[in-house]
C-alpha positions as a printed NumPy array, in Angstrom:
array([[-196.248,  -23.197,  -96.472],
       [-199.322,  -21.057,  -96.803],
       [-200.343,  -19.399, -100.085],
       [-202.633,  -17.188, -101.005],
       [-203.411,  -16.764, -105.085],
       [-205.478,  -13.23 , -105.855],
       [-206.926,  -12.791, -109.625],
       [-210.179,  -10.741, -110.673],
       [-211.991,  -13.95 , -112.251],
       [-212.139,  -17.502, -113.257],
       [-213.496,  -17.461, -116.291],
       [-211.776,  -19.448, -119.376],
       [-208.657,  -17.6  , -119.881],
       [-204.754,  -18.433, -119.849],
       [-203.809,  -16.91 , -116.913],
       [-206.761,  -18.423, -115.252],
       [-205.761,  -21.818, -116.111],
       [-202.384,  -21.639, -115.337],
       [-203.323,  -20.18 , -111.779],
       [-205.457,  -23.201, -111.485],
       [-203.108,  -26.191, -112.645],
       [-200.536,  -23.861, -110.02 ],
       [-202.982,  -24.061, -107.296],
       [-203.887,  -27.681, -107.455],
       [-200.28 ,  -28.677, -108.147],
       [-199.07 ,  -26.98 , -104.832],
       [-201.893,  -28.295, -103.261],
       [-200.24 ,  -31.928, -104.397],
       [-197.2  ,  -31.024, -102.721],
       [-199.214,  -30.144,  -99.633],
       [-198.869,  -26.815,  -99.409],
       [-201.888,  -24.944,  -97.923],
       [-203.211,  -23.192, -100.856],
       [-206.711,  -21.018, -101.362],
       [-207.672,  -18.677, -104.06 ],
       [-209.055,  -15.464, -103.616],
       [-211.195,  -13.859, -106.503],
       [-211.985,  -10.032, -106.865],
       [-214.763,  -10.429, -109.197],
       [-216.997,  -13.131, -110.493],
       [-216.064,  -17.108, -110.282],
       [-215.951,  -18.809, -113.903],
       [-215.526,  -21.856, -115.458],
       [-212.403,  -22.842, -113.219],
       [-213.823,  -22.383, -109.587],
       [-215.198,  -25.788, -110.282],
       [-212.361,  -27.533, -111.024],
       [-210.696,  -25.7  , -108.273],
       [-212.933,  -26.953, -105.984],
       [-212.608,  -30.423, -107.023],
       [-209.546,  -30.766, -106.156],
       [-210.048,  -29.417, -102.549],
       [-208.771,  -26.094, -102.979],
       [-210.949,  -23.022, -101.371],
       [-211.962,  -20.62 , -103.634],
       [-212.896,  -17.194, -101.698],
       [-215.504,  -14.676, -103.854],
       [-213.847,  -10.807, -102.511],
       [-216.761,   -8.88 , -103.561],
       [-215.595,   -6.574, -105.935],
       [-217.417,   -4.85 , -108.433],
       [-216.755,   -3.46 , -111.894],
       [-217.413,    0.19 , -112.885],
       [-216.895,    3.628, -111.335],
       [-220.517,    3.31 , -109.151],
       [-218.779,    0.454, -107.422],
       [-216.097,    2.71 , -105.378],
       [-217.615,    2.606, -102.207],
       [-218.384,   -1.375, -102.302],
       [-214.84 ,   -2.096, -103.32 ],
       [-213.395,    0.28 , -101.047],
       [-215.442,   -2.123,  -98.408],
       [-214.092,   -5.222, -100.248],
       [-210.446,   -4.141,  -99.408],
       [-210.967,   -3.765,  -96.349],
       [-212.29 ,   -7.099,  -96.067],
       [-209.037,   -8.513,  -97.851],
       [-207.032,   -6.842,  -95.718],
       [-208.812,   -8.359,  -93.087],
       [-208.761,  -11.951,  -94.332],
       [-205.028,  -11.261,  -94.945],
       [-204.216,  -10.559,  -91.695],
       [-206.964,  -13.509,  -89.964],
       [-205.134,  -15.718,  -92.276],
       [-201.611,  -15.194,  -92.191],
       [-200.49 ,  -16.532,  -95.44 ],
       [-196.805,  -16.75 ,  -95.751],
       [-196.875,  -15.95 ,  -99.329],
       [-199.454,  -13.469, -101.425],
       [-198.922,  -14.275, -105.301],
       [-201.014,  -11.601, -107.802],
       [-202.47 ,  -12.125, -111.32 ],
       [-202.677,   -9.737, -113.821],
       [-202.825,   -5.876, -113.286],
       [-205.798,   -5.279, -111.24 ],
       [-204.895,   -8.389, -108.656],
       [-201.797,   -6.931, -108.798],
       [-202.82 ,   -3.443, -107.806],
       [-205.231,   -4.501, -104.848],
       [-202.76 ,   -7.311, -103.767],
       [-199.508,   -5.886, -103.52 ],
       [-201.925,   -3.09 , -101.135],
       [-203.855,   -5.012,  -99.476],
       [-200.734,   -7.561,  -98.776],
       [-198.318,   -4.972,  -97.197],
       [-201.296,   -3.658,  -95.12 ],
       [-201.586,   -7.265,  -93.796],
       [-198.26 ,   -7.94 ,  -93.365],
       [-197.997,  -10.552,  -95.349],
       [-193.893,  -12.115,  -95.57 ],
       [-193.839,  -12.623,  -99.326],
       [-195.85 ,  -10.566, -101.885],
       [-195.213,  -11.788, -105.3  ],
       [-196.91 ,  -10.215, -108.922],
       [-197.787,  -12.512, -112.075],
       [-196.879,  -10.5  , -115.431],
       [-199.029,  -12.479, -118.114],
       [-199.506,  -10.416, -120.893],
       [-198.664,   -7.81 , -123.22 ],
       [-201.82 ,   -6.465, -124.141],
       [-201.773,   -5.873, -120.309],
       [-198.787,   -3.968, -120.059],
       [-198.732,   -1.775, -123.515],
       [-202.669,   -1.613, -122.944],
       [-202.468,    0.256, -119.456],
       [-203.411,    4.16 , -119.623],
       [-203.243,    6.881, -117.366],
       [-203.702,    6.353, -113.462],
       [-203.637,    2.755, -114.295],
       [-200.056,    2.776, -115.397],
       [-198.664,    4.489, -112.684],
       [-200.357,    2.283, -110.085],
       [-199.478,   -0.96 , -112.146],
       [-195.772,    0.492, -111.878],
       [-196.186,    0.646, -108.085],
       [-197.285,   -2.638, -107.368],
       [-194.833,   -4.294, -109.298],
       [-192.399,   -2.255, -107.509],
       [-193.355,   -2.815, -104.296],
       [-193.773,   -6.19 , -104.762],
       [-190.748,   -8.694, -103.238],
       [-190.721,  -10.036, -106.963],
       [-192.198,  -10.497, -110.512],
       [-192.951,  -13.105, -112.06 ],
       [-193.537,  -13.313, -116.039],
       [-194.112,  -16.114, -118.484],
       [-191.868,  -15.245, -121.151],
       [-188.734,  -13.191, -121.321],
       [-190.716,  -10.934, -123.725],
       [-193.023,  -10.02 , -121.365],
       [-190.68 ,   -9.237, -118.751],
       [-187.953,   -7.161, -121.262],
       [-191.939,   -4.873, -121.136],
       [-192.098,   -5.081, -117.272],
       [-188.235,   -3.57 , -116.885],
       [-188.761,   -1.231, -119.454],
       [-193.058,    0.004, -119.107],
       [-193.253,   -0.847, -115.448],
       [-189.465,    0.512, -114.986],
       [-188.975,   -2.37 , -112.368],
       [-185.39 ,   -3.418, -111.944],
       [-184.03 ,   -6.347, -113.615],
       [-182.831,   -8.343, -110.588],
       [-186.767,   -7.476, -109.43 ],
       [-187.874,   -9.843, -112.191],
       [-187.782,  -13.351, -113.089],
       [-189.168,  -15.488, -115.887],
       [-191.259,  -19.14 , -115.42 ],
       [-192.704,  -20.672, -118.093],
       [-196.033,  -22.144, -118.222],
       [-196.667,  -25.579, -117.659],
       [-199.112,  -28.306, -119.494],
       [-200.373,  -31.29 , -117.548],
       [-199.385,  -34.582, -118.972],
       [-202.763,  -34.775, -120.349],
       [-202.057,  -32.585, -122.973],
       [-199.736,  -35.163, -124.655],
       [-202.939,  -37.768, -125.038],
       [-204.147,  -38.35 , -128.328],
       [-207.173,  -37.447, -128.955],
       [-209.994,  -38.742, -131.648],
       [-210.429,  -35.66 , -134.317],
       [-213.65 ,  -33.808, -134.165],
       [-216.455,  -33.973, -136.431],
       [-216.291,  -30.331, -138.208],
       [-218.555,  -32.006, -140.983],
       [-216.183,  -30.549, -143.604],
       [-213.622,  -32.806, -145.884],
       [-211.641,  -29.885, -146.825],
       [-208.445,  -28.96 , -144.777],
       [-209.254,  -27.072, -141.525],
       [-207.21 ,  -23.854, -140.06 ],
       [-207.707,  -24.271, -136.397],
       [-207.463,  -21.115, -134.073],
       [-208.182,  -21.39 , -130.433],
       [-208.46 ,  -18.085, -128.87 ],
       [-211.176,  -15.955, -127.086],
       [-212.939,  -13.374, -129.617],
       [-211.039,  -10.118, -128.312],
       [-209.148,   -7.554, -130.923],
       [-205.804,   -8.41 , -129.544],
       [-206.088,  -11.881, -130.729],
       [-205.929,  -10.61 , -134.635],
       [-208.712,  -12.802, -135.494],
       [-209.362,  -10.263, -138.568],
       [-206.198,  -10.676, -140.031],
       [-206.538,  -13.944, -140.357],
       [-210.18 ,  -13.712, -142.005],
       [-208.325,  -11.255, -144.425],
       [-205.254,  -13.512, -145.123],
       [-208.218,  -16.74 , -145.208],
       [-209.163,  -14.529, -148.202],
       [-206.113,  -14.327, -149.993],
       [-206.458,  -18.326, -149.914],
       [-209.443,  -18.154, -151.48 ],
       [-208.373,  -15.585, -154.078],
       [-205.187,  -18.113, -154.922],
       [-207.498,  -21.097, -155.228],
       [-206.425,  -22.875, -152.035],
       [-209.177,  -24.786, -150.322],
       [-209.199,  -24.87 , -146.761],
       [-211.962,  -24.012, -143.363],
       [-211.076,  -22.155, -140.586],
       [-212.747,  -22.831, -137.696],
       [-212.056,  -20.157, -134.363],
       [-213.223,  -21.758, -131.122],
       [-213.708,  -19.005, -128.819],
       [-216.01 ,  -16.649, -127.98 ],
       [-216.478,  -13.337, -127.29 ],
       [-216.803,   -9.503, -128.104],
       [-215.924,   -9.58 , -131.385],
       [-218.042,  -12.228, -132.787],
       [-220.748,  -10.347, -134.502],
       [-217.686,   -8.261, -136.247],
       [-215.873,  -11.339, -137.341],
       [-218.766,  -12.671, -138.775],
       [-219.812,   -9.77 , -140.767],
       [-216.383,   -9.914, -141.891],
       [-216.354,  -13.184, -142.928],
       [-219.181,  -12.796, -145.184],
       [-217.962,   -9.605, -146.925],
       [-214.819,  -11.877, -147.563],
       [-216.742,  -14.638, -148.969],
       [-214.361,  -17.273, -146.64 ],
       [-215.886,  -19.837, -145.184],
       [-215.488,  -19.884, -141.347],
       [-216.935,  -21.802, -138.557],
       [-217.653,  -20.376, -135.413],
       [-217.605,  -22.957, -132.541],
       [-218.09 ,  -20.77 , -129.329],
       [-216.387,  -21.94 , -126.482],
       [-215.145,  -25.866, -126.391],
       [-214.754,  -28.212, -123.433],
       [-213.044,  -30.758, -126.654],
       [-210.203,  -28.761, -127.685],
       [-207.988,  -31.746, -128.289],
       [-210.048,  -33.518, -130.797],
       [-210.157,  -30.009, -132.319],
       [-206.159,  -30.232, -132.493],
       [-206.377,  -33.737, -133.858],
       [-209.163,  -32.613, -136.767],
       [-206.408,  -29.657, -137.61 ],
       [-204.252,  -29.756, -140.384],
       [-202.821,  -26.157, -139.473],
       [-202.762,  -24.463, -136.011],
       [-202.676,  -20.686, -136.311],
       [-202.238,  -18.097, -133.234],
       [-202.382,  -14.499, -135.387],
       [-202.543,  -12.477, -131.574],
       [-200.801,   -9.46 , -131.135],
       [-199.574,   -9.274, -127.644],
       [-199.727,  -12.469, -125.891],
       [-196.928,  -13.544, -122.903],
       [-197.072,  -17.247, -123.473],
       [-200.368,  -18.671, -125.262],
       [-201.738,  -21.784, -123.959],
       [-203.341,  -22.816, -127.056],
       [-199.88 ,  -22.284, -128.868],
       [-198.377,  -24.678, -126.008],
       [-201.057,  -26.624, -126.381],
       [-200.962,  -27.438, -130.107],
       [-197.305,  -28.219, -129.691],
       [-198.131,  -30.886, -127.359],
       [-200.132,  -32.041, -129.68 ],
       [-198.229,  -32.452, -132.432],
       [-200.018,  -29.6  , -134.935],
       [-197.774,  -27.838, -137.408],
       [-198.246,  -24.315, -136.433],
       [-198.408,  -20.526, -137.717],
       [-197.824,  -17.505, -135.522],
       [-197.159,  -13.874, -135.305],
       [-193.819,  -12.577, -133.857],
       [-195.066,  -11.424, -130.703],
       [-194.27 ,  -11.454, -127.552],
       [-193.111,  -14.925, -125.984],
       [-194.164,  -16.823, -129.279],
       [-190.374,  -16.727, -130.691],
       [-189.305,  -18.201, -127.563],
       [-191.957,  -20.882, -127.901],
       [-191.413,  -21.973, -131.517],
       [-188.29 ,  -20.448, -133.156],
       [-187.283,  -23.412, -135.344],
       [-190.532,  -25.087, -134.993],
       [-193.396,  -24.035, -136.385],
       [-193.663,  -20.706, -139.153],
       [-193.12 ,  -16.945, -137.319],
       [-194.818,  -13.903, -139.446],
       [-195.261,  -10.102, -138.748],
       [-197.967,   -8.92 , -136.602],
       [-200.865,   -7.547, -138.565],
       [-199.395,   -8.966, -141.864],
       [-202.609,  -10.603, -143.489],
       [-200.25 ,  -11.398, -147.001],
       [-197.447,  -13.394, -144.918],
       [-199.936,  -15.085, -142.826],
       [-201.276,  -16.311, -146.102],
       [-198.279,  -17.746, -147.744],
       [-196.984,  -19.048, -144.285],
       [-200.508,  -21.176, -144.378],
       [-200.178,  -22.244, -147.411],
       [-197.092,  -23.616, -147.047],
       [-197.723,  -25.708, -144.525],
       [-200.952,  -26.679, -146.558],
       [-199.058,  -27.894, -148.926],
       [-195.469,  -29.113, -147.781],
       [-196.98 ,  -32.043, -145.447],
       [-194.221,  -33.144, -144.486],
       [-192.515,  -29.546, -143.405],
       [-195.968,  -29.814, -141.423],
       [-194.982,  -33.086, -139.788],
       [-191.482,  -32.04 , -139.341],
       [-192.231,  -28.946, -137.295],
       [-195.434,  -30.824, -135.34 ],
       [-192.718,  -33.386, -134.029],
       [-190.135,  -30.573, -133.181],
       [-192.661,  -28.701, -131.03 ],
       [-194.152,  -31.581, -129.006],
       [-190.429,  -32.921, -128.836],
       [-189.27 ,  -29.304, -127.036],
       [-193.069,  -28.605, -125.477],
       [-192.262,  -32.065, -123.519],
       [-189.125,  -31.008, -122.389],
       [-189.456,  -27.408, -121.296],
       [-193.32 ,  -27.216, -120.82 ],
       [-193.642,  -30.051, -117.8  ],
       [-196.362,  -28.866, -115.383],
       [-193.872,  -30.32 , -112.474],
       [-191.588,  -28.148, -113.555],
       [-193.572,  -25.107, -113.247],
       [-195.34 ,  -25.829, -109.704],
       [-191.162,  -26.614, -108.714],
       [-189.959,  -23.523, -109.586],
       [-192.591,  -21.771, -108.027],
       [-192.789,  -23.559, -104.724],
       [-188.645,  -23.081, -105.096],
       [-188.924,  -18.746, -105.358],
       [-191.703,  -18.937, -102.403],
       [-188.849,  -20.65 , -100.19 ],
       [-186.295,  -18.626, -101.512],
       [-188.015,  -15.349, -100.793],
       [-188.974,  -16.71 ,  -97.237],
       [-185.524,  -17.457,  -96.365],
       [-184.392,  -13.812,  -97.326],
       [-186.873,  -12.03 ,  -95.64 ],
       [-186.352,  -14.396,  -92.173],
       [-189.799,  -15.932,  -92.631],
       [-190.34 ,  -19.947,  -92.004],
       [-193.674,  -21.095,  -93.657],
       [-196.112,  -21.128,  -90.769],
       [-197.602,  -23.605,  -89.114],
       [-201.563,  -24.607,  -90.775],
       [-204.496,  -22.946,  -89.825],
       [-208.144,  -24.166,  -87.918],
       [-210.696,  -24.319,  -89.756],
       [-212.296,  -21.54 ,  -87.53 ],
       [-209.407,  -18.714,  -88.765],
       [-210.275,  -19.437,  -92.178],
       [-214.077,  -18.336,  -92.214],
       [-214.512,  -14.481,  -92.672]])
């Protein structure tokens, strides 16, 4: 089976990962599998290319002066499309999904499939950009999202039917149950560990406010973000008007021994599908504290603390309590790598993929065709 994976970019992201652990595991399986990328490569083209799968740079460009370049960079997917016949076309987030869904019916291409990854995507959408996201995913063969949050938004914003849409959960790779030696924060005080690119979705500020409360209540404790991005220079003025103390580590290739230095794990995002660093603080163990929103409930209800969106004064008194009730902490750690292990599997995942491919194939009176020369791949 042939399959072609579209996204804008391969920078350190979610969505990015999981497209890369599901390229390299169908590659496992021996499936034929290449990636094509709209925009710029990133941190996981590398590790893409490790394994041995093609990565394929589209040519795209950002901006409203880049029409008539990306109006030549369709064209050129269309082409590849149709040079290399994949049996299935699977889309990543809104604007992959836009130029995909297009660019794969042009082609011909069996099986045209859209990825549904986030909420911030969906309720974020404005204008011409709604009404086009609403087309692909209905003219897509089916969606996929990553929580049944996110797809309750896709029936209802997108107005895609029900039977249209299907849920598969992320997957972690067994590595993410290793144990890792804590990191070196050079602080003895307890640490609140968030893992999330700087962005305002991610609710970084109400954490820095709810940090505050802490330190108004006499509560001792660090908070370290590892992340980076546009909202750094913000959060840091913040953080000083507060008077918290807050370490920012930029982007880290050791997130585990970040886990294993945490004595709280706390997601405070405000539209997420399902977070990768929540999944991946299960696996390892962390007692965690998270807002309500979107698949988060279905990740942790029962095992770990669920507050309000945007609620800086239950964010507080959810991390103090598990500050301060170690073994509530230890209780919920176990019960989220105990249920991360058994719903989470990265197997599992790549399966149930590989299994809707087939399925779809079969219904539309496709076989998977036969592998290409290297010759038809080149552009």
């Amino acid at each position: 089976m042939r399959v072609a994976l579209l996204i804008g970019q391969l920078g350190r992201g979610g969505t990015e990962k999981q497209l890369t652990l599901l390229a390299c595991g169908l590659r496992e399986r021996g499936e034929e599998v290449e990636v094509l990328v709209m925009y710029e490569g990133g941190h996981w083209e590398a590790v893409l290319r490790e394994a041995g799968v093609p990565v394929v740079h589209l040519g795209f460009r950002r901006g409203p002066a880049a029409l008539p370049r990306n109006v030549a960079a369709f064209a050129s997917l269309v082409r590849r499309l149709r040079r290399a016949r994949p049996d299935v076309l699977n889309t990543f987030l809104i604007r992959a999904n836009v130029a995909g869904v297009c660019a794969g019916r042009l082609a011909r291409v069996p099986v045209v499939v859209t990825g549904e990854r986030a909420l911030a995507t969906l309720t974020g959408a404005a204008g011409a950009a709604v009404w086009l996201a609403r087309l692909a995913d209905r003219l897509a063969d089916l969606v996929v999202a990553n929580a049944a949050g996110v797809a309750e938004q896709v029936a209802r914003l997108r107005r895609v039917p029900a039977d249209k849409i299907t849920v598969v959960y992320n997957g972690l790779p067994a590595s993410a149950y290793e144990p890792a030696p804590p990191a070196d924060l050079g602080v003895t005080a307890p640490v609140v560990l968030v893992v999330a690119n700087l962005h305002p979705y991610k609710g970084h500020r109400h954490l820095l406010e709810a940090m505050a409360v802490l330190r108004a209540r006499g509560v001792k404790c660090v908070t370290a973000l590892a992340g980076d991005g546009p909202e750094r220079a913000a959060l840091e003025r913040q953080a000083r008007s507060l008077e918290v103390e807050v370490r920012f580590l930029g982007c880290r290739a050791d997130v585990p021994a970040l886990l294993a230095r945490a004595d709280v794990v706390v997601h405070p995002g405000l539209a997420d599908g399902l977070c990768n660093a929540i999944m991946e603080a299960m696996a390892a163990g962390r007692p965690l504290v998270v807002t309500d929103a979107g698949g988060n409930r279905e990740l942790l209800d029962g095992r770990g603390l669920l507050v309000p969106p945007e609620d800086p004064g239950s964010l507080a008194a959810a991390v103090e309590t598990l500050l301060t009730d170690r073994p509530l902490a230890e209780r919920l750690g176990a019960a989220a790598r105990d249920w991360s292990r058994a719903n989470l599997s990265l197997d599992a995942m790549v399966g149930a993929y590989a299994g809707l491919y087939r399925r779809l194939l079969r219904v539309r009176g496709h076989g998977p065709r036969p592998a290409l020369r290297t010759s038809d791949r080149s552009e």
